[in-house]
Coordinates of N, CA and C in Angstrom, one line a residue:
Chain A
X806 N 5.7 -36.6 8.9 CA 6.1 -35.5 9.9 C 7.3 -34.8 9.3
X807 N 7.1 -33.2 9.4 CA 8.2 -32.6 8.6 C 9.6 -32.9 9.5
X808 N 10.7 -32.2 9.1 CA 11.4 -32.9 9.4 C 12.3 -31.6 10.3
X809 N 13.4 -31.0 10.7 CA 13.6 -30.4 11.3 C 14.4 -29.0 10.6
X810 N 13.7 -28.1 10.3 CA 14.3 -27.1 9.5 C 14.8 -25.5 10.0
X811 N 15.8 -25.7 9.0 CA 16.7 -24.3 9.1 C 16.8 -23.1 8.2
X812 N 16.6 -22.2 9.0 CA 16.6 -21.1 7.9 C 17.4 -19.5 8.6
X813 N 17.7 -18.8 7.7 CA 18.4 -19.4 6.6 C 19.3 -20.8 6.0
X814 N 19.2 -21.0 4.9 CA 19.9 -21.7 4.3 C 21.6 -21.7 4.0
X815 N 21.9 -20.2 3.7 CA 22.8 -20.1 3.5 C 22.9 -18.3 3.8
X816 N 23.9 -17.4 4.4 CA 24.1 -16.3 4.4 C 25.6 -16.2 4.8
X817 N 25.6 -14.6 4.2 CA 27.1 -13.8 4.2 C 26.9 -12.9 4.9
X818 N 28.0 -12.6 5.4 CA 27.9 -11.7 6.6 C 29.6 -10.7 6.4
X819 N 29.5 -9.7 7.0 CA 30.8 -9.1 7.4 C 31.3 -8.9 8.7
X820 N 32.4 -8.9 8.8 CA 33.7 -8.9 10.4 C 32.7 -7.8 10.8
X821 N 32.5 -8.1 12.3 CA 31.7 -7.2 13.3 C 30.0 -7.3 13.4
X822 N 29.8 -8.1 12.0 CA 28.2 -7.2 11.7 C 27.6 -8.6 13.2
X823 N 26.2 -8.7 13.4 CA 25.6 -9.8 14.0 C 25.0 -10.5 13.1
X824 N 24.2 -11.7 13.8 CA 23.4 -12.7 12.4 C 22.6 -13.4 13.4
X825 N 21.8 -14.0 12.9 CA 20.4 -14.7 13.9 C 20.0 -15.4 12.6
X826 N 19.8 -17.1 13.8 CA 19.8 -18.2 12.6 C 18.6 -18.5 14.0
X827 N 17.8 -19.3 12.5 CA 16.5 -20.1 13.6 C 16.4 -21.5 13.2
X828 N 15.7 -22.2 13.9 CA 15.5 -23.8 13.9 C 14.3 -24.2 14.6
X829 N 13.6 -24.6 13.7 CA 12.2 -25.2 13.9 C 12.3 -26.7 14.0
X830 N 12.2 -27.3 15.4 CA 12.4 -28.7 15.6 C 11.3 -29.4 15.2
X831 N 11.5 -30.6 15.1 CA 10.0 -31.6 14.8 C 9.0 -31.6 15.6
X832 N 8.0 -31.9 15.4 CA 6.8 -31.2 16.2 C 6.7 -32.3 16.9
X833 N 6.1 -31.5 18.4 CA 6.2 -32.5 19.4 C 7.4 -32.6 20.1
X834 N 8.8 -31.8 19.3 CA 10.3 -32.2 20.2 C 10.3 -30.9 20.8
X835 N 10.7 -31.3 22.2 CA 11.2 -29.9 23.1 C 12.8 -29.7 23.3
X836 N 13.4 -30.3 23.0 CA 14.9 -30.3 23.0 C 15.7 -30.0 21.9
X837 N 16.3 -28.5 21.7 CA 16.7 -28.4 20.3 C 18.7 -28.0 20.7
X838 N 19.4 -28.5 20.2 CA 20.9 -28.5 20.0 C 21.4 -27.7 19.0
X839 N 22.4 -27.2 19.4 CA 23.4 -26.0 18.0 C 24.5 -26.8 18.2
X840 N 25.0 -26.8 17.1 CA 26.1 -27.3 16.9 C 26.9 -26.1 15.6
X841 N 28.5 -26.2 15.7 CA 29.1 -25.8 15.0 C 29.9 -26.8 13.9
X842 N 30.1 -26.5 12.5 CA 31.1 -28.2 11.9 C 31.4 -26.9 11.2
X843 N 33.1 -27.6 11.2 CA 34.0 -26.8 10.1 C 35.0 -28.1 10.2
X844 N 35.6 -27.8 8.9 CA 36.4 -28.8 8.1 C 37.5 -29.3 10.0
X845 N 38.1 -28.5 10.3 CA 39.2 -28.2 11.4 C 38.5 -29.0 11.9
X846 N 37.6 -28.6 13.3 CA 37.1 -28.6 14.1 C 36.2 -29.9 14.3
X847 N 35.6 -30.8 13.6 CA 34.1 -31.2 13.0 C 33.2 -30.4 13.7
X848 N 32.4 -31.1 14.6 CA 30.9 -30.8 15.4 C 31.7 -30.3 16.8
X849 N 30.8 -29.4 16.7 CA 31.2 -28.8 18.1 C 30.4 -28.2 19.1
X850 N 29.7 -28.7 19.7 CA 28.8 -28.3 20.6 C 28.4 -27.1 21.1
X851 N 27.2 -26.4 20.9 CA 27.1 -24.7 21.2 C 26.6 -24.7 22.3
X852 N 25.0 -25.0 22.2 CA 24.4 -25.4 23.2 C 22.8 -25.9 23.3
X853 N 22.3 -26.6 24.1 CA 21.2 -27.2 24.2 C 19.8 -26.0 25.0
X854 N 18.9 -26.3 24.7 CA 17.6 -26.0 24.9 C 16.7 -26.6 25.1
X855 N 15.6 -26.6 26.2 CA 14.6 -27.2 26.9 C 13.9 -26.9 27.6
X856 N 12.5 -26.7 27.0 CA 11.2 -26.0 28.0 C 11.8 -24.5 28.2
X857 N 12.5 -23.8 27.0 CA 12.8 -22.5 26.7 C 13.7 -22.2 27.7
X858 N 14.2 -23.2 28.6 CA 15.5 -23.1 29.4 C 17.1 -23.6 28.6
X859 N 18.1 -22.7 28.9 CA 19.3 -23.6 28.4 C 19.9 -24.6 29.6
X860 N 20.0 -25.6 28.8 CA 20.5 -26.8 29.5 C 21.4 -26.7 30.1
X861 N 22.1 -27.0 28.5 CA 23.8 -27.3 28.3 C 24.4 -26.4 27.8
X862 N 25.6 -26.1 27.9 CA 26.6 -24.8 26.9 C 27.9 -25.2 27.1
X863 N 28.0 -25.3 25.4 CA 29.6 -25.6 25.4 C 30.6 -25.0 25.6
X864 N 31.9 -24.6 25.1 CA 32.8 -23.6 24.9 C 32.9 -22.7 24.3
X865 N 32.0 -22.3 24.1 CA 32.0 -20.7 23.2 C 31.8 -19.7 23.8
X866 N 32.9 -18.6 23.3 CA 32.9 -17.5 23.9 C 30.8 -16.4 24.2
X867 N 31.0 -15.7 24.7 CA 29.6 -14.8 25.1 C 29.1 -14.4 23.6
X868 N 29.6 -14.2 22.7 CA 29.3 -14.0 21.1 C 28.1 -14.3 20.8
X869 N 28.0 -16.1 21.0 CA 27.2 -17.1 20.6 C 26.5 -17.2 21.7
X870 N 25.1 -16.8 21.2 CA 23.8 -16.7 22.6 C 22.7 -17.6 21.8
X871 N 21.7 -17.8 23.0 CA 20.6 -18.6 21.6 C 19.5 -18.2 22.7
X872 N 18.6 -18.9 22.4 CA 17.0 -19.0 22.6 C 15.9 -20.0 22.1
X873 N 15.0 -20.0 23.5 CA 13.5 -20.7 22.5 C 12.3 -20.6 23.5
X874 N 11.9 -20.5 22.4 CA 10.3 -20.0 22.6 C 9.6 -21.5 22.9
X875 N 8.2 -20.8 23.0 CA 7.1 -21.3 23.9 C 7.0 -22.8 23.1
X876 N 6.9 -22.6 21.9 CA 6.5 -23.3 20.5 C 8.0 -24.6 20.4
X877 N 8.7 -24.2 20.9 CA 10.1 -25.1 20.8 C 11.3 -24.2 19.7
X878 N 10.4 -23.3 19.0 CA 11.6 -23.0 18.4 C 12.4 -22.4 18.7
X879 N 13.8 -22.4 18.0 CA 14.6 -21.7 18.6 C 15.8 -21.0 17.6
X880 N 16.0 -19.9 18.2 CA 17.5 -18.8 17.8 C 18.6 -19.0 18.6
X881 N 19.7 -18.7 17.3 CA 20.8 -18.5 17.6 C 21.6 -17.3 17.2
X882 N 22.5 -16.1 18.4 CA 22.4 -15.2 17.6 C 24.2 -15.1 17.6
X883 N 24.8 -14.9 16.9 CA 26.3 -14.3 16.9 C 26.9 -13.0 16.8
X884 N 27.0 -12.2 18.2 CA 27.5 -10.7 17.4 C 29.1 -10.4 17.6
X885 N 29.1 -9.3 16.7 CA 30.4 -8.7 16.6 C 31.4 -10.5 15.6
X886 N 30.9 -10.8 14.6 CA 31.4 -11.7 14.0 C 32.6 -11.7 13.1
X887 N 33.6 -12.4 13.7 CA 34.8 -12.7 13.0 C 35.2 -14.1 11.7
X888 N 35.8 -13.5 11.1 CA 36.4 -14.9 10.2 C 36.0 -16.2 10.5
X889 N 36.7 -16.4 12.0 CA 36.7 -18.2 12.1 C 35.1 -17.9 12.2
X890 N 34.1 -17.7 12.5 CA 32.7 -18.1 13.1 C 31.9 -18.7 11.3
X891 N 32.7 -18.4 10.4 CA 32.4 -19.0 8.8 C 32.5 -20.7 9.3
X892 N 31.0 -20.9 9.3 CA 31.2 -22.3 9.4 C 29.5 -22.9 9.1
X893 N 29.3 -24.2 8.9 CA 28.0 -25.1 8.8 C 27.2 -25.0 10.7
X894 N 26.4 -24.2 10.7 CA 25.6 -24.4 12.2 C 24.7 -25.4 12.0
X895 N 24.4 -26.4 12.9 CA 23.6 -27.4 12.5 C 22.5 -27.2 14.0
X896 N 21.2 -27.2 13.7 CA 20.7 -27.6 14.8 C 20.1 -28.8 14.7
X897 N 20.3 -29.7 15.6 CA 19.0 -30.7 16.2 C 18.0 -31.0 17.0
X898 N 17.1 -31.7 17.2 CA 16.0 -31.7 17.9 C 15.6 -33.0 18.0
X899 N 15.1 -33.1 19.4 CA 14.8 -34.6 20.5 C 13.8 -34.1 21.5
X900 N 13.3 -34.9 21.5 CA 11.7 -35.5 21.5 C 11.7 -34.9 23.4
X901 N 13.0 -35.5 23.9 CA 13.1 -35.0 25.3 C 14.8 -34.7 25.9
X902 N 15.1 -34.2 26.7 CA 16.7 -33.5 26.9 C 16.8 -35.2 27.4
X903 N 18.3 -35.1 27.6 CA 19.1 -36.3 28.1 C 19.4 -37.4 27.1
X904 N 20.5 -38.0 27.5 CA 21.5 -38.5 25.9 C 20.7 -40.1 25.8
X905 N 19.6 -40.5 26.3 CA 19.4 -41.4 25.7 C 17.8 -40.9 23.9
X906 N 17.8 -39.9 23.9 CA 16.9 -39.3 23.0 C 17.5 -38.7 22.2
X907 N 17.3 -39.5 20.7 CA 17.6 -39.4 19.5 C 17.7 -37.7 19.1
X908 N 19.0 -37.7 18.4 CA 18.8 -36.7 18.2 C 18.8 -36.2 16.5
X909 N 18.0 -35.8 15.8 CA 17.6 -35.5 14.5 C 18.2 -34.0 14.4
X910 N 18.8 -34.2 12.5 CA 19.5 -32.7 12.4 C 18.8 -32.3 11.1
X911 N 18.6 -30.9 11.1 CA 18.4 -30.1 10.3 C 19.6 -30.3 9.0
X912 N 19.5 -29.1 8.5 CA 20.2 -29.3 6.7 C 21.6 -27.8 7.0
X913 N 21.4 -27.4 8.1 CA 22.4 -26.3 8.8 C 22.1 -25.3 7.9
X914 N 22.3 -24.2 8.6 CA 22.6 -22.6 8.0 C 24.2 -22.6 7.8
X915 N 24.5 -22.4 6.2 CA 26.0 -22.1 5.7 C 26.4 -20.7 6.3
X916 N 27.4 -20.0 6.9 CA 27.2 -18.9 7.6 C 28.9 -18.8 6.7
X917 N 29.0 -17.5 6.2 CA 30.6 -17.3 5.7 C 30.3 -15.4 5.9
X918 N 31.7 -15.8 6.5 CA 32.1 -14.0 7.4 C 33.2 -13.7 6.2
X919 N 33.0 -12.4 5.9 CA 34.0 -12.2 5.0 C 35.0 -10.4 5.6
Chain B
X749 N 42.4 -33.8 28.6 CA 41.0 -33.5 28.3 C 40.2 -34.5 28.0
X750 N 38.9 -34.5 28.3 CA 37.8 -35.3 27.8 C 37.7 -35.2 26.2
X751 N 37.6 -36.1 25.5 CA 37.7 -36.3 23.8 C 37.4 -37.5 23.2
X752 N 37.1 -37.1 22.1 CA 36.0 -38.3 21.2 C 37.0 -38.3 20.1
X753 N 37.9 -39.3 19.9 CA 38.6 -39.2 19.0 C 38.6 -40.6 17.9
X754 N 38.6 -39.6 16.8 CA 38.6 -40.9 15.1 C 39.6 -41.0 14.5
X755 N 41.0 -42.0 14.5 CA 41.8 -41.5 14.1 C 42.0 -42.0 12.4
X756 N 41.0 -42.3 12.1 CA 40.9 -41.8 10.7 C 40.5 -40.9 10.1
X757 N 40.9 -40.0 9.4 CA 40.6 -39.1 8.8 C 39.8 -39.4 7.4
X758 N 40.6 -40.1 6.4 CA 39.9 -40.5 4.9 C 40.5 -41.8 4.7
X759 N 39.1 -42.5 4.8 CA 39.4 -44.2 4.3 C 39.2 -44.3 2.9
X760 N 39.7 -45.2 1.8 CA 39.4 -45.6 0.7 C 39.5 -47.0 0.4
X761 N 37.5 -47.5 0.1 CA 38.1 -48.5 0.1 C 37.4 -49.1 -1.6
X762 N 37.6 -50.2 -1.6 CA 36.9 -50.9 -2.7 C 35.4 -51.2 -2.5
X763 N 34.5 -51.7 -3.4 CA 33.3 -51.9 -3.3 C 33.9 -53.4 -3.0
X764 N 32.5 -54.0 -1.8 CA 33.0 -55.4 -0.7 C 34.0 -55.3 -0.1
X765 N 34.7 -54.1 0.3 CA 35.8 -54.5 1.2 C 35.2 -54.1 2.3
X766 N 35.9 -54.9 3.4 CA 35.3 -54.8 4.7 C 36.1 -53.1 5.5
X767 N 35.1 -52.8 6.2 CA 34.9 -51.8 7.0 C 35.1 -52.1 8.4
X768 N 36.2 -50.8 9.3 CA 36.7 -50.8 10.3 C 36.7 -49.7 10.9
X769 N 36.1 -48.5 10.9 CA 36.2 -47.1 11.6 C 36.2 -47.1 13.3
X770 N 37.9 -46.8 13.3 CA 37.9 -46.3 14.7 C 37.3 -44.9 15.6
X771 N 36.6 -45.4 16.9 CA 36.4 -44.8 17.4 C 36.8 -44.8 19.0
X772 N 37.3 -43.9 19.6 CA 37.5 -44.3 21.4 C 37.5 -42.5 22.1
X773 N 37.2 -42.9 23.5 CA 36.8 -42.0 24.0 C 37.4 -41.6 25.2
X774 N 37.5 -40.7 25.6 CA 37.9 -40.4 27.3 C 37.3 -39.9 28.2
X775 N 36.2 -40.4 28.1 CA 34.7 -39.8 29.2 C 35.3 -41.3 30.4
X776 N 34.8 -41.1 31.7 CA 34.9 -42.1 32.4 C 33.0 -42.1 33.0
X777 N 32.5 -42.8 33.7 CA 31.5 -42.8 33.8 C 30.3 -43.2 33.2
X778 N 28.9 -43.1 33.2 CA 28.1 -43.4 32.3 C 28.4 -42.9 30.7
X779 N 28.5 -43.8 29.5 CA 28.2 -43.4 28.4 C 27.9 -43.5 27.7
X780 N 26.7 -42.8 26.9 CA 25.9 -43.7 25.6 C 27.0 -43.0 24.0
X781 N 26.7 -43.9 23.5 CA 27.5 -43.7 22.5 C 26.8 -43.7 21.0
X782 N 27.1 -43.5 20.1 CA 26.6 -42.8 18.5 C 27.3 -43.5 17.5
X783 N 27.2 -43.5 16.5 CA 27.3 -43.4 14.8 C 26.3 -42.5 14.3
X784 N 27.2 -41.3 13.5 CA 25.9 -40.5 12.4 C 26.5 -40.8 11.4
X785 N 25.9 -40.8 10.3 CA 26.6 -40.9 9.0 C 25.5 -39.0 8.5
X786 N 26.9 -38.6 7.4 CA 26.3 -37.9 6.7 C 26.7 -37.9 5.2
X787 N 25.7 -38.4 4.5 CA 25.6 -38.6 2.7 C 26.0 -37.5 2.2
X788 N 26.9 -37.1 1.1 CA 27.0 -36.1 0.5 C 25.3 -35.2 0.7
X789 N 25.5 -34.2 0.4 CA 24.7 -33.2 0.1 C 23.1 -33.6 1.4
X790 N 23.0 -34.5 2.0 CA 22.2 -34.9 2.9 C 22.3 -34.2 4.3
X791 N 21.2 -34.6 5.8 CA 21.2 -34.4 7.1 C 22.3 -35.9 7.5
X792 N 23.1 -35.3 8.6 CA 23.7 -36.3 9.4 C 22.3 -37.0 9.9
X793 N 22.4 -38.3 9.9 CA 21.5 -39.2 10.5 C 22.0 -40.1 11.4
X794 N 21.3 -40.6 12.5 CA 21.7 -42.0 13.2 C 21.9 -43.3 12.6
X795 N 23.0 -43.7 12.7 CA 23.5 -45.2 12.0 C 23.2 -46.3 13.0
X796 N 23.6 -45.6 14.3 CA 23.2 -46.7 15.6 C 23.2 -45.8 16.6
X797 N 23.1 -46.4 17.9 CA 23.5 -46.2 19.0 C 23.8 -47.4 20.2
X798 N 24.8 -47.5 21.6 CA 24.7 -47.9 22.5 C 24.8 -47.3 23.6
X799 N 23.3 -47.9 24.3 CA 23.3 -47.6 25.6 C 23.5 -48.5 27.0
X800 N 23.2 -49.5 26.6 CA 23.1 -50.4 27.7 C 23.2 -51.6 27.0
X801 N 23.4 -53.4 28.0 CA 22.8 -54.2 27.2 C 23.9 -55.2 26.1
X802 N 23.5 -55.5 25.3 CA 24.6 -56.2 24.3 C 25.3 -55.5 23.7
X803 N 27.0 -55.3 23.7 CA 28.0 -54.3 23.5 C 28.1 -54.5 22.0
X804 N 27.7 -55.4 21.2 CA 27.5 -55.4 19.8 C 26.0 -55.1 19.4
X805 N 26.4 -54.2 18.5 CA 24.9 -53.1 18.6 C 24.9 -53.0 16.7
X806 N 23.5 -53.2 16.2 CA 23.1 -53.7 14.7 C 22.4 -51.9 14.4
X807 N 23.1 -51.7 13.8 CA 22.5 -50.4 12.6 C 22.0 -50.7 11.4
X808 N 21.4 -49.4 10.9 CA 20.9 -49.4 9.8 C 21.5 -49.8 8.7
X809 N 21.4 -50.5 7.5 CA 22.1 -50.5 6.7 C 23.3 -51.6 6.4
X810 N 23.2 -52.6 7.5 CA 24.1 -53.5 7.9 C 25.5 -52.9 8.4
X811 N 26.1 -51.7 9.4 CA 26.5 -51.4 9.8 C 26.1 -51.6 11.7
X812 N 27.4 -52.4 12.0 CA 27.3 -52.4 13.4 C 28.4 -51.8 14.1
X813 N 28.6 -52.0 15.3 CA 29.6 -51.8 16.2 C 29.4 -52.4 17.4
X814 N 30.8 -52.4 18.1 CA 31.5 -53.2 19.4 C 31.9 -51.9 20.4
X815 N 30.6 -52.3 21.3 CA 31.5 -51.0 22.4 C 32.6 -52.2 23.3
X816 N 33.5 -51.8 23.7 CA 34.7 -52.2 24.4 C 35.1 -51.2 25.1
X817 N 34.9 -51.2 26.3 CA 34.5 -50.3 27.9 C 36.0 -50.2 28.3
X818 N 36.7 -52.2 28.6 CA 38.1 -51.5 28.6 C 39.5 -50.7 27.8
X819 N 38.8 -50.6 26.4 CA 39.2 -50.1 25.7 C 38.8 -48.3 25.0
X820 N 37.9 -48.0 26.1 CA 37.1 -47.1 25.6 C 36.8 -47.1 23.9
X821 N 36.4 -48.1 23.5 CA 36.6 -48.1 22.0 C 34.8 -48.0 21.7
X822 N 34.8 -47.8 20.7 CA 33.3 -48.1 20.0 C 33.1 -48.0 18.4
X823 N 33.8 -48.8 17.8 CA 34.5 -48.6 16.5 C 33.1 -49.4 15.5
X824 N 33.2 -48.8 14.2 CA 32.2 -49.3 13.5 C 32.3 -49.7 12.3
X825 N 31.7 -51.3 11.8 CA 32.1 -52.1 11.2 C 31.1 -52.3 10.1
X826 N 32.0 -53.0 9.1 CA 30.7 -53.0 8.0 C 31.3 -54.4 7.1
X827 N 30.8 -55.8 7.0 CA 31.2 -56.6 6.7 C 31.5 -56.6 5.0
X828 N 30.8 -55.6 4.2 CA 30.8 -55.4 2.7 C 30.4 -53.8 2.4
X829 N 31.4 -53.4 2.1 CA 30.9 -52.0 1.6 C 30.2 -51.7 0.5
X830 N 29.1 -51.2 -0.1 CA 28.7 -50.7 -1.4 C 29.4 -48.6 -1.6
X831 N 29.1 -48.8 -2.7 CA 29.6 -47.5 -3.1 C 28.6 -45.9 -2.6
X832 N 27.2 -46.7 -2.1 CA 26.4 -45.9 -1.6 C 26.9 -45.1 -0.1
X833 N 27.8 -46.4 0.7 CA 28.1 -45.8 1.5 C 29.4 -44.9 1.6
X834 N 29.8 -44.1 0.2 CA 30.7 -43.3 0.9 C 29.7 -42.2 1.1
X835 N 30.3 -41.7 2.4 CA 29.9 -40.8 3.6 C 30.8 -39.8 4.2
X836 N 30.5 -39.5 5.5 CA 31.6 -39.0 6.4 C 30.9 -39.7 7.8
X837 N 31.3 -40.2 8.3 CA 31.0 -41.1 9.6 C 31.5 -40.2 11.1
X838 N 30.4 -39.8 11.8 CA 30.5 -39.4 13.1 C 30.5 -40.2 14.1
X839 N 31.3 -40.0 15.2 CA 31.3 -41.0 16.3 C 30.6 -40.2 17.3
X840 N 30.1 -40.2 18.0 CA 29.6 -39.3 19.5 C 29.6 -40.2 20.5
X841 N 30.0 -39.1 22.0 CA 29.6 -39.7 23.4 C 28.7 -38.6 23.9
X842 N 27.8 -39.3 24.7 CA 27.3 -38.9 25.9 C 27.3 -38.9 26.9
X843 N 28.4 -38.3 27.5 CA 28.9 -38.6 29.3 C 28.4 -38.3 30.4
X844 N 27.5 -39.2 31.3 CA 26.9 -38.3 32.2 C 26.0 -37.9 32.1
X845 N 25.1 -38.0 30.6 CA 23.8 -37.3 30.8 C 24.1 -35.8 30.3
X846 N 25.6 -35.3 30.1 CA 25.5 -33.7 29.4 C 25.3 -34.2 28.2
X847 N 26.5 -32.7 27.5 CA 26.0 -32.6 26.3 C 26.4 -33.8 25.5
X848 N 26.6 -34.1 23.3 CA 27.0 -34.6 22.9 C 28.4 -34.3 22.3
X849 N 29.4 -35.1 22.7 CA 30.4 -34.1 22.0 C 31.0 -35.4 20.6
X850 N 31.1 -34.8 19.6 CA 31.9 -35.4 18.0 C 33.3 -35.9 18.2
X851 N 33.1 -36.9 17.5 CA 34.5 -36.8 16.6 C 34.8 -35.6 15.4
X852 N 36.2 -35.6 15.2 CA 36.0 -35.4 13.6 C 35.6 -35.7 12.6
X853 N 35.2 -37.0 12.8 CA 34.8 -37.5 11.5 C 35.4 -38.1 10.9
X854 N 35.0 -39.4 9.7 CA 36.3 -40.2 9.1 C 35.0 -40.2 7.6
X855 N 36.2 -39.6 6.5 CA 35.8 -39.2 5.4 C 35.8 -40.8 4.6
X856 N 34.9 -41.4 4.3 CA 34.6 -42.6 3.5 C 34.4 -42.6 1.9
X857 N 35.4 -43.0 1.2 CA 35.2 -43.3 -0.1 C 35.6 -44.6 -0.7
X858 N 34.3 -45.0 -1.3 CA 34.0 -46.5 -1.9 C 34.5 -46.2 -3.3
X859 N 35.3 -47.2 -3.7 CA 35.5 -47.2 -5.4 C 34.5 -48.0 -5.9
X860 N 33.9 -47.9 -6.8 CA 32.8 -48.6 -7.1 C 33.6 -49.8 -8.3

């Protein structure tokens, strides 16, 4: 079973411009997670997705929006992008929402704002 | 604030020394709890988890942990280290059924 992938892999961006990262969860999982990791901060919760509904949402300002489709997959979009938002996005994916379901992570999109 | 905190930052240890990564939390309420490990250049993976049940909980790799409720603790152990396992070791909670929220992380280096 493939395993949970992200793409882009790695992208550069400039102050202001937007960017749209996607995550294709493991097949069969309907619950996909964003997370943010930078050196500072580690893992930081964006937000969760389920049956193309958002669950859960962390602390992030209106910037950081996401989505998912019919299929499970799902986007994440960031506009008007500053400095700090240079960081590893990870998404994961679980079989079903609620914290007793494993949660599997992708290889993250490298995202650097310059 | 509610927080998942590791207060190690970077361990160093020898190949066979024993392993101690703290972890403790301030969620009150239901909580399931995590180990990820992430391998250089690798996906963070599950090392363990507890949910319920026996508070000494057997991971992959010969890596366990002790949840300790009055301690909010859930710290994770490794009787012999190999040099494979330097990592960076995640701790997580689940409070309540929301989201998952991290530690920072405790940066593991084995001398071989």
């Amino acid at each position: 079973k493939a395993g949970v992938t992200q793409t882009p892999r790695y992208l550069i961006k400039t102050r202001g411009q937007q960017v749209t990262l996607s995550c294709s969860p493991i097949s069969g999982h309907r619950s996909v997670s964003w997370y943010q990791q930078t050196p500072g901060q580690g893992l930081q919760f964006l937000f969760e997705y389920f049956s193309e509904t958002q669950r859960n949402k962390g602390n992030f300002p209106g910037r950081f929006s996401g989505r998912q489709f019919s299929n499970s997959r799902s986007e994440m979009n960031v506009s008007t992008l500053e400095l700090g938002d240079s960081a590893l996005y990870l998404c994961a994916s679980s079989l079903n929402s609620g914290s007793i379901n494993e949660q599997f992570f992708g290889p993250g999109t490298r995202l650097t704002v310059l | 604030a509610q927080s998942v905190s590791q207060h190690n930052h970077h361990v160093i240890l020898s190949e066979a020394a024993s392993l101690e990564l703290g972890c403790n939390y301030s969620y009150g309420g239901t909580v399931n709890l995590f180990w990820y490990v992430q391998y250089p250049g690798q996906h963070l993976q599950l090392l363990l988890k507890y949910f319920s049940g026996d508070p000494l909980v057997k991971g992959i790799k010969g890596f366990e942990a002790e949840f300790i409720k009055s301690k909010f603790s859930f710290n994770l152990r490794k009787p012999s280290v190999q040099w494979s396992d330097t990592a960076e070791y995640f701790c997580a909670v689940n409070a309540n059924n929301n989201d998952m929220r991290f530690g920072a992380g405790t940066r593991l280096t084995v001398k071989p």
